[in-house]
XYZ file of C-alpha atoms in Angstrom:
600
model
C 0.000 0.000 0.000
C 1.301 3.478 -0.866
C 2.386 5.557 2.084
C -0.199 8.196 3.066
C 1.211 10.859 5.359
C -2.233 12.100 6.496
C -3.352 8.560 7.372
C -0.069 8.053 9.245
C -0.477 11.236 11.291
C -4.157 10.567 12.007
C -3.507 6.987 13.075
C -0.626 7.871 15.374
C -2.594 10.737 16.910
C -5.557 8.487 17.664
C -3.340 5.752 19.022
C -1.516 8.253 21.184
C -4.796 9.544 22.650
C -5.943 6.023 23.477
C -2.669 5.235 25.230
C -2.887 8.436 27.238
C -6.412 7.658 28.406
C -5.675 4.025 29.189
C -2.553 4.817 31.155
C -3.547 7.970 32.941
C -2.299 6.598 36.235
C 1.156 5.778 34.803
C 3.891 8.199 33.719
C 3.329 9.081 30.009
C 6.605 10.991 29.653
C 8.639 8.054 30.902
C 6.725 5.673 28.627
C 7.362 7.929 25.627
C 11.075 8.056 26.434
C 11.192 4.266 26.673
C 9.409 3.975 23.284
C 11.858 6.404 21.703
C 14.769 4.371 23.039
C 13.296 1.183 21.622
C 12.680 2.775 18.211
C 16.023 4.580 18.060
C 16.522 7.929 16.331
C 14.208 8.741 13.436
C 15.977 9.151 10.111
C 15.295 10.551 6.655
C 17.268 10.137 3.417
C 17.118 12.257 0.289
C 19.199 12.858 -2.836
C 20.284 16.033 -4.596
C 21.140 15.529 -8.265
C 23.401 17.986 -10.061
C 24.618 18.950 -13.517
C 26.981 21.667 -14.655
C 28.477 23.222 -17.788
C 25.690 21.939 -20.016
C 26.724 24.520 -22.642
C 23.617 24.289 -24.771
C 23.614 20.499 -25.154
C 20.143 18.960 -25.324
C 20.696 16.163 -27.847
C 23.546 13.667 -28.137
C 24.517 15.450 -31.341
C 27.552 17.265 -32.707
C 26.317 20.104 -34.909
C 29.820 20.653 -36.321
C 30.194 17.129 -37.674
C 26.443 16.777 -38.307
C 26.313 13.409 -36.588
C 25.904 11.786 -33.177
C 28.422 12.985 -30.599
C 31.303 10.652 -29.779
C 34.752 10.935 -28.252
C 37.612 8.573 -27.420
C 35.961 7.569 -24.147
C 32.576 7.132 -25.901
C 30.921 9.694 -23.689
C 27.450 10.930 -24.548
C 26.110 14.447 -24.028
C 22.887 16.325 -23.556
C 19.877 16.906 -21.347
C 17.865 14.190 -23.104
C 20.268 11.625 -21.609
C 20.320 13.401 -18.235
C 16.509 13.276 -18.187
C 16.562 9.482 -18.367
C 19.038 9.264 -15.478
C 16.967 11.707 -13.421
C 13.815 9.654 -13.978
C 15.633 6.521 -12.838
C 16.856 8.193 -9.642
C 13.408 9.598 -8.879
C 11.837 6.185 -9.424
C 14.323 4.631 -7.008
C 14.309 7.321 -4.305
C 10.797 8.703 -4.672
C 10.405 12.008 -6.459
C 9.555 13.932 -3.305
C 12.862 12.776 -1.819
C 14.966 14.385 -4.548
C 16.080 17.789 -5.776
C 17.759 18.660 -9.099
C 20.139 21.610 -9.417
C 22.736 22.956 -11.857
C 26.005 24.878 -11.429
C 25.907 27.098 -14.513
C 27.110 27.693 -18.072
C 23.826 26.700 -19.624
C 22.959 28.897 -22.611
C 26.190 29.012 -24.626
C 28.353 26.444 -26.379
C 26.507 24.745 -29.249
C 25.000 25.988 -32.464
C 21.615 25.171 -30.891
C 22.184 27.750 -28.151
C 23.792 30.222 -30.575
C 20.812 29.979 -32.929
C 18.346 31.021 -30.228
C 20.559 33.860 -29.021
C 21.533 35.343 -32.387
C 19.650 33.864 -35.362
C 16.124 33.448 -33.954
C 16.675 35.232 -30.635
C 14.507 34.598 -27.616
C 14.514 38.362 -27.021
C 12.570 39.089 -30.209
C 8.936 40.207 -29.945
C 6.968 36.974 -29.745
C 10.304 35.174 -29.842
C 10.772 31.459 -29.101
C 11.337 29.844 -25.718
C 14.978 28.881 -25.303
C 15.515 25.119 -25.851
C 17.496 24.869 -22.618
C 14.617 26.443 -20.683
C 12.143 24.090 -22.336
C 14.233 21.007 -21.571
C 15.139 21.978 -18.000
C 11.523 22.884 -17.223
C 10.321 19.558 -18.596
C 12.916 17.639 -16.583
C 11.981 19.570 -13.449
C 15.034 21.479 -12.250
C 14.670 23.108 -8.843
C 17.432 25.742 -9.112
C 20.492 26.677 -11.182
C 23.498 28.852 -10.442
C 24.648 31.416 -12.969
C 27.755 30.547 -14.990
C 30.110 33.048 -16.550
C 28.981 32.075 -20.059
C 25.409 33.059 -19.179
C 26.550 36.643 -19.806
C 28.115 36.030 -23.242
C 25.074 37.153 -25.219
C 24.322 40.148 -23.022
C 22.111 40.760 -20.016
C 18.826 41.060 -22.031
C 19.214 37.490 -23.352
C 20.022 36.236 -19.857
C 17.021 38.049 -18.354
C 14.721 36.585 -21.000
C 16.088 33.104 -20.317
C 15.536 33.681 -16.584
C 11.934 34.696 -17.291
C 11.388 31.491 -19.313
C 12.681 29.165 -16.591
C 10.314 27.602 -14.068
C 13.156 27.566 -11.515
C 15.325 30.355 -10.079
C 18.718 31.381 -11.459
C 20.915 31.982 -8.424
C 23.874 34.300 -7.986
C 24.621 35.590 -4.487
C 27.741 37.338 -5.781
C 26.147 38.871 -8.889
C 25.365 42.353 -7.605
C 23.864 45.468 -9.117
C 26.816 47.795 -9.705
C 24.998 50.867 -8.361
C 23.098 49.529 -5.366
C 25.363 46.534 -4.576
C 22.193 44.544 -3.959
C 21.728 41.089 -5.518
C 20.864 41.290 -9.202
C 19.543 37.713 -9.076
C 18.102 35.554 -6.324
C 20.994 34.644 -3.989
C 19.424 31.393 -2.796
C 16.354 29.190 -2.918
C 14.702 27.253 -0.087
C 13.094 23.853 -0.619
C 10.939 21.792 1.756
C 11.022 18.007 1.686
C 8.170 16.226 3.457
C 9.189 13.436 5.770
C 7.314 10.575 7.458
C 8.497 11.787 10.863
C 9.384 15.088 12.435
C 8.863 18.339 10.562
C 9.740 19.008 6.910
C 13.400 19.152 5.993
C 14.396 22.614 4.773
C 17.141 22.521 2.154
C 18.797 25.793 1.135
C 20.624 26.112 -2.187
C 23.060 29.027 -2.344
C 24.185 30.021 -5.839
C 27.633 31.471 -6.470
C 29.077 32.485 -9.828
C 32.529 33.343 -11.121
C 34.156 36.730 -10.451
C 35.931 36.440 -13.814
C 32.727 37.607 -15.511
C 33.893 41.154 -14.783
C 36.839 40.533 -17.139
C 35.541 38.026 -19.657
C 32.285 39.869 -20.339
C 33.399 43.368 -19.476
C 31.564 44.813 -22.486
C 28.276 43.345 -21.262
C 28.494 43.939 -17.510
C 30.718 46.976 -16.878
C 28.786 49.591 -14.911
C 25.824 47.224 -14.584
C 26.965 44.362 -12.378
C 29.835 43.566 -10.071
C 31.037 40.173 -8.877
C 32.681 39.906 -5.434
C 34.458 36.788 -4.203
C 32.716 33.504 -3.491
C 34.074 33.114 0.058
C 32.974 36.629 0.979
C 29.364 36.120 -0.151
C 29.120 32.579 1.221
C 30.233 33.861 4.637
C 27.417 36.422 4.459
C 24.616 34.089 3.369
C 25.274 30.709 5.009
C 24.628 31.977 8.591
C 21.522 33.739 7.299
C 20.214 30.530 5.742
C 20.841 28.641 8.966
C 19.004 31.326 10.951
C 16.079 30.944 8.551
C 15.813 27.327 9.607
C 17.777 25.557 6.889
C 18.552 22.003 8.005
C 20.831 21.434 5.029
C 22.885 24.002 3.091
C 24.103 23.158 -0.393
C 26.205 25.530 -2.491
C 25.961 25.443 -6.264
C 29.182 27.140 -7.322
C 30.318 27.959 -10.832
C 33.905 27.833 -9.669
C 36.501 25.076 -9.795
C 37.975 23.396 -6.741
C 41.703 23.971 -7.315
C 42.022 27.244 -5.396
C 43.843 28.863 -8.311
C 43.306 31.825 -10.617
C 44.583 32.223 -14.130
C 44.296 35.959 -14.245
C 47.113 37.386 -12.158
C 46.526 40.853 -10.791
C 43.631 41.508 -13.165
C 41.241 39.448 -11.043
C 41.180 40.370 -7.345
C 39.160 37.269 -6.428
C 40.059 33.611 -6.790
C 38.545 32.013 -9.863
C 38.459 28.395 -8.672
C 37.359 28.900 -5.079
C 34.902 26.077 -4.322
C 37.276 24.165 -2.022
C 38.238 27.389 -0.238
C 34.568 28.120 0.408
C 34.218 24.632 1.922
C 37.304 25.137 4.055
C 36.633 28.678 5.255
C 32.859 29.025 5.605
C 31.232 26.917 8.361
C 27.724 25.560 7.935
C 27.930 24.120 4.395
C 27.097 20.448 3.877
C 27.903 19.977 0.168
C 29.052 21.919 -2.878
C 28.123 21.198 -6.498
C 31.210 22.372 -8.390
C 31.276 23.744 -11.939
C 33.396 25.754 -14.398
C 36.547 23.598 -14.545
C 35.178 20.933 -16.940
C 36.661 18.140 -14.859
C 35.099 15.074 -13.279
C 35.185 14.821 -9.483
C 32.841 12.100 -8.185
C 33.537 12.928 -4.529
C 36.040 15.232 -2.841
C 36.003 15.947 0.900
C 37.279 19.191 2.406
C 37.520 19.707 6.175
C 36.095 22.990 7.393
C 38.666 24.809 9.539
C 36.158 26.138 12.043
C 34.036 23.031 12.620
C 36.339 20.180 11.639
C 33.449 18.685 9.657
C 33.791 17.329 6.134
C 32.157 19.230 3.292
C 31.458 16.982 0.298
C 32.227 18.370 -3.159
C 31.339 16.829 -6.513
C 31.728 18.001 -10.114
C 29.947 16.104 -12.896
C 31.631 16.121 -16.293
C 30.575 18.846 -18.730
C 27.827 18.881 -21.400
C 25.607 16.436 -19.547
C 28.135 13.605 -19.668
C 27.649 12.915 -15.958
C 25.014 13.438 -13.265
C 26.153 13.996 -9.679
C 24.231 12.382 -6.824
C 24.594 13.744 -3.287
C 23.013 11.221 -0.915
C 22.055 12.707 2.463
C 21.107 10.873 5.637
C 19.470 12.979 8.362
C 18.620 12.210 11.970
C 15.732 13.715 13.993
C 16.900 14.441 17.509
C 15.969 17.054 20.118
C 13.349 18.616 17.885
C 15.553 19.203 14.834
C 17.038 17.505 11.811
C 20.816 17.135 11.612
C 22.980 15.760 8.808
C 24.430 12.405 9.819
C 26.072 11.446 6.540
C 26.730 12.779 3.034
C 28.174 10.822 0.124
C 28.558 11.707 -3.548
C 29.003 9.867 -6.819
C 28.421 10.424 -10.541
C 26.321 8.532 -13.076
C 27.448 8.216 -16.714
C 24.912 9.369 -19.302
C 26.285 6.936 -21.886
C 24.607 4.105 -19.973
C 21.091 5.216 -20.937
C 19.010 6.170 -23.961
C 17.768 9.686 -24.658
C 14.415 10.468 -23.062
C 11.864 10.553 -25.913
C 9.891 13.136 -23.938
C 12.760 15.610 -24.404
C 13.670 14.664 -27.982
C 10.012 15.007 -29.058
C 9.689 18.311 -27.232
C 12.587 19.894 -29.134
C 12.616 17.995 -32.425
C 11.535 21.078 -34.417
C 14.267 23.243 -32.881
C 16.835 20.547 -33.587
C 15.796 20.273 -37.255
C 15.984 24.048 -37.689
C 19.533 24.166 -36.352
C 20.700 21.191 -38.425
C 19.368 22.987 -41.522
C 21.069 26.192 -40.378
C 24.535 24.659 -39.924
C 24.328 23.048 -43.356
C 23.534 26.403 -44.943
C 25.998 27.522 -47.649
C 27.718 30.785 -46.692
C 30.399 31.101 -49.374
C 32.798 29.333 -51.689
C 36.459 28.381 -51.499
C 38.833 28.567 -54.454
C 40.594 25.424 -53.267
C 40.377 22.656 -50.679
C 42.212 23.122 -47.400
C 43.022 20.505 -44.773
C 44.453 20.551 -41.262
C 45.970 17.050 -41.537
C 49.546 18.388 -41.663
C 48.827 21.372 -39.391
C 50.864 20.107 -36.417
C 54.119 19.970 -38.433
C 53.618 22.494 -41.235
C 52.349 26.022 -41.736
C 49.100 25.196 -43.569
C 46.541 27.494 -45.147
C 43.606 26.385 -43.007
C 45.355 27.496 -39.783
C 46.378 30.719 -41.524
C 42.671 31.290 -42.210
C 41.857 31.221 -38.488
C 44.742 33.560 -37.737
C 43.927 35.920 -40.576
C 40.327 36.304 -39.401
C 41.483 36.919 -35.825
C 44.097 39.487 -36.872
C 41.649 41.353 -39.116
C 39.043 41.404 -36.342
C 41.474 42.831 -33.793
C 42.814 45.452 -36.258
C 39.256 46.651 -36.865
C 38.520 46.733 -33.125
C 41.625 48.804 -32.348
C 41.127 51.285 -35.194
C 41.042 54.812 -33.831
C 42.634 53.839 -30.515
C 46.127 54.595 -29.237
C 47.100 51.037 -30.223
C 45.973 51.285 -33.843
C 49.486 51.716 -35.291
C 50.949 48.608 -33.624
C 51.420 45.447 -35.694
C 48.804 42.769 -34.992
C 49.860 39.138 -34.750
C 47.669 36.119 -34.041
C 47.965 32.685 -32.414
C 46.102 29.516 -33.328
C 46.507 25.787 -32.930
C 45.600 22.744 -34.962
C 42.444 22.093 -32.954
C 41.372 19.181 -35.124
C 43.495 17.150 -37.539
C 40.353 16.347 -39.526
C 39.108 19.903 -40.117
C 38.673 20.737 -43.783
C 37.323 23.397 -46.094
C 36.225 21.896 -49.407
C 36.777 23.436 -52.803
C 33.503 25.005 -53.876
C 30.608 25.524 -51.489
C 31.394 26.232 -47.813
C 28.752 25.684 -45.122
C 28.424 27.119 -41.639
C 29.346 23.668 -40.374
C 32.603 23.682 -42.411
C 33.643 27.077 -41.082
C 32.655 26.322 -37.481
C 34.482 22.993 -37.595
C 37.806 24.849 -37.759
C 37.272 25.901 -34.147
C 35.562 23.174 -32.090
C 36.087 25.008 -28.790
C 33.852 27.756 -27.404
C 36.746 30.207 -27.028
C 36.380 33.942 -27.400
C 39.010 36.452 -28.516
C 41.190 39.029 -26.810
C 44.006 41.383 -27.755
C 47.073 41.502 -25.491
C 50.154 43.735 -25.603
C 53.495 41.892 -25.818
C 57.127 42.751 -26.545
C 59.388 41.053 -29.064
C 61.308 39.373 -26.238
C 58.088 38.032 -24.717
C 56.979 36.661 -28.078
C 60.292 34.827 -28.413
C 59.706 33.237 -24.990
C 56.179 32.350 -26.040
C 57.376 30.598 -29.201
C 60.112 28.737 -27.345
C 57.539 27.450 -24.886
C 55.245 26.392 -27.716
C 58.065 24.551 -29.517
C 58.426 22.098 -26.609
C 55.673 20.238 -28.453
C 58.175 18.685 -30.876
C 60.205 15.583 -30.082
C 63.924 16.367 -30.192
C 65.326 14.790 -33.349
C 69.010 14.867 -34.236
C 70.249 15.770 -37.747
C 70.365 12.636 -39.868
C 67.790 10.739 -37.789
C 64.746 9.449 -39.629
C 61.713 11.730 -39.352
C 58.275 10.218 -38.894
C 55.667 13.018 -38.774
C 53.392 10.770 -36.694
C 56.063 10.547 -33.969
C 57.392 14.088 -34.165
C 54.740 15.846 -32.075
C 53.100 15.739 -28.636
C 56.367 15.595 -26.681
C 55.761 15.530 -22.914
C 52.145 14.546 -23.749
C 51.432 18.108 -24.918
C 48.093 18.092 -26.797
C 47.753 19.612 -30.260
C 45.725 22.529 -28.898
C 48.687 23.574 -26.760
C 50.995 24.055 -29.739
C 50.582 27.589 -31.083
C 51.718 28.963 -34.392
C 52.013 32.766 -34.432
C 50.815 34.448 -37.621
C 52.568 37.613 -38.787
C 56.089 36.574 -37.760
C 58.625 34.442 -39.627
C 60.771 31.926 -37.729
C 62.426 28.520 -37.785
C 62.008 25.795 -35.152
C 65.176 23.718 -34.844
C 63.980 20.384 -33.476
C 67.567 19.157 -33.070
C 68.017 21.679 -30.244
C 66.786 21.213 -26.681
C 63.465 22.765 -25.695
C 63.978 26.429 -24.879
C 66.634 26.959 -27.562
C 64.774 26.194 -30.771
C 63.570 29.487 -32.248
C 65.865 31.159 -34.783
C 65.518 33.769 -37.508
C 62.635 35.499 -35.760
C 61.615 38.404 -37.982
C 58.749 40.753 -38.768
C 58.292 42.046 -42.324
C 61.809 40.941 -43.245
C 63.574 42.522 -40.254
C 64.830 40.881 -37.068
C 62.379 41.369 -34.202
C 63.511 44.041 -31.729
C 63.178 42.566 -28.228
C 61.766 45.892 -27.005
C 59.271 46.380 -29.853
C 55.577 46.222 -28.997
C 53.085 43.946 -30.744
C 49.396 43.193 -30.361
C 48.611 39.490 -30.122
C 45.144 38.261 -31.053
C 44.703 35.401 -28.614
C 41.896 33.146 -27.421
C 40.566 33.583 -23.903
C 41.759 30.122 -22.857
C 45.365 31.050 -23.583
C 44.929 34.574 -22.204
C 43.605 33.160 -18.951
C 46.600 30.896 -18.464
C 45.405 27.801 -20.309
C 48.457 25.771 -21.352
C 50.610 27.814 -18.948
C 52.191 29.871 -21.740
C 54.401 32.706 -20.485
C 53.588 36.427 -20.347
C 50.125 36.468 -21.941
C 48.009 36.157 -18.757
C 49.884 39.091 -17.216
C 49.984 41.165 -20.417
C 47.838 44.271 -20.766
C 44.440 43.524 -22.254
C 43.641 45.987 -25.036
C 40.319 44.515 -26.161
C 38.065 41.516 -25.651
C 35.040 40.067 -27.359
C 32.296 37.810 -25.966
C 31.400 36.189 -29.301
C 32.861 32.772 -29.985
C 35.778 32.712 -32.412
C 34.054 30.086 -34.566
C 31.116 32.459 -35.052
C 33.533 35.243 -35.956
C 34.949 32.938 -38.656
C 31.436 32.184 -39.938
C 30.574 35.882 -40.163
C 33.869 36.595 -41.936
C 33.213 33.950 -44.607
C 29.673 35.262 -45.072
C 30.939 38.814 -45.510
C 33.728 37.873 -47.952
C 31.705 35.385 -49.969
C 34.865 33.799 -51.345
C 37.702 32.179 -49.405
C 40.918 32.491 -51.400
C 44.078 31.170 -49.678
C 46.204 33.261 -52.031
C 45.048 36.317 -50.068
C 46.135 35.163 -46.629
C 48.211 31.963 -46.673
C 52.002 31.875 -46.606
C 54.701 29.638 -45.119
C 56.061 31.752 -42.259
C 57.347 29.033 -39.920
C 59.085 25.742 -40.611
C 60.810 22.903 -38.807
C 64.559 22.689 -39.331
C 67.639 20.801 -38.140
C 70.914 22.699 -38.198
C 69.376 25.149 -40.676
C 68.095 22.432 -43.023
C 64.306 22.230 -43.463
C 62.783 18.975 -42.195
C 60.138 18.982 -44.941
């Protein structure tokens, strides 16, 4: 028989009255104490499920390859898969014994999310409902923290998305710049009904990333400010406890490493989740986001209380679902947390939920048609297959677009006369632009990452250091030794995306020399580079923020930044030009050598 709370309460009340009447001459308080001892403490268990860094993924689909998503580990992505896992957990635990939250970066990252921000925007009069709002509403999310990428398309898009969600978007450290009051709900409070004792009150505190002030400066400057996570957690956690919260969970769009990639530019720590756990008493668990890593369970001891705080970060794009399992005990008129454990479920173990795929099938078809739209033509085919070992035209195309974009952005500024260089990597060895018609998908496939662009000020000496660091990527090969291109790269397990070619300079890389002494003949427009000369480097935000640990760039002066993804900048460039002609931008400016002799 299904449990009926009203029947349970009525029955126990009647039974209690009968006992009181029958035993009026005994000692009811003593009898009750003896019963409690026999029964032991009353307990209640519930589960909080969590996702993070969904980045616009609803379907297990790669819009850039126009086929089902797959990677080396055979992960799957998307909310349709998450929905199936959530249904399974609710069926096992009982829906009323679960909550579902997210740690941010929801509305940016795929062509699906781009389409409904830029092509058919949700902000238009009688505009569509964002697919992520539709899916998350249908799945039944209870709360979501703001991620930094929520601000990429501007505050109006974010506000419209917030309006379309049936759950609150939380950001205790997203403040109105003028009033310094919260610009979004700082927290949400949820009641879980129990078979004994009063309801359990669960507070979810949302914290976002202070880096928004830098990364989306153009969208938020003068409108919002973003203080540190520890500072705001210390303000709100005691408040939530005083409001009667039995359990406090933080949903933090901030990694757990305790590091920042931004030097003096960012006064607050970027990846502060573990520090919040360590420094702010009263937190039971933290759903971690932002770092795109998988942490099933990580325990941090709070300095003040000595209690463990349980952290968990599910893998990005809906590849994993975190489960925080809580066990509570009812004693002395209150609920207390007896135990917390965390784990992750893999979305590749289940099928997509047909409820979600049916709900958004029209939106999916529209975007598939959009990415296969022809936007221009190419005079010849280009391939990235040899990009890791040769200066190829397809990488020059990325760099040329970036350099042109930065030159246009700096026109009329004090930096306009400086030479503009650009960095890019071979992000995919299978990227290609065909001869003839070029689609959005072809152009976007050159840049599979959701990076945005910046301009940084560097000297000639710093650029030399940068190139030396990049050249570590090549396996040292003595003159006369056989050269196998397949074995020449990825020294020290350096991935392809952490080898940068710099466009606008000419140089040789002598792979016979030790790392750190490989760059020779460094020149600009036929003249040796002056170590003191100033250059503008068009650089992606990953590299500018310290990704790959390249020297100088994270500390270099930022001259300009853009919140649009580089791949969309490439698409717009091809659309505007109409024709892609490598003769207008491609040249061999760097080469591999040994003792002055070209390797190829």
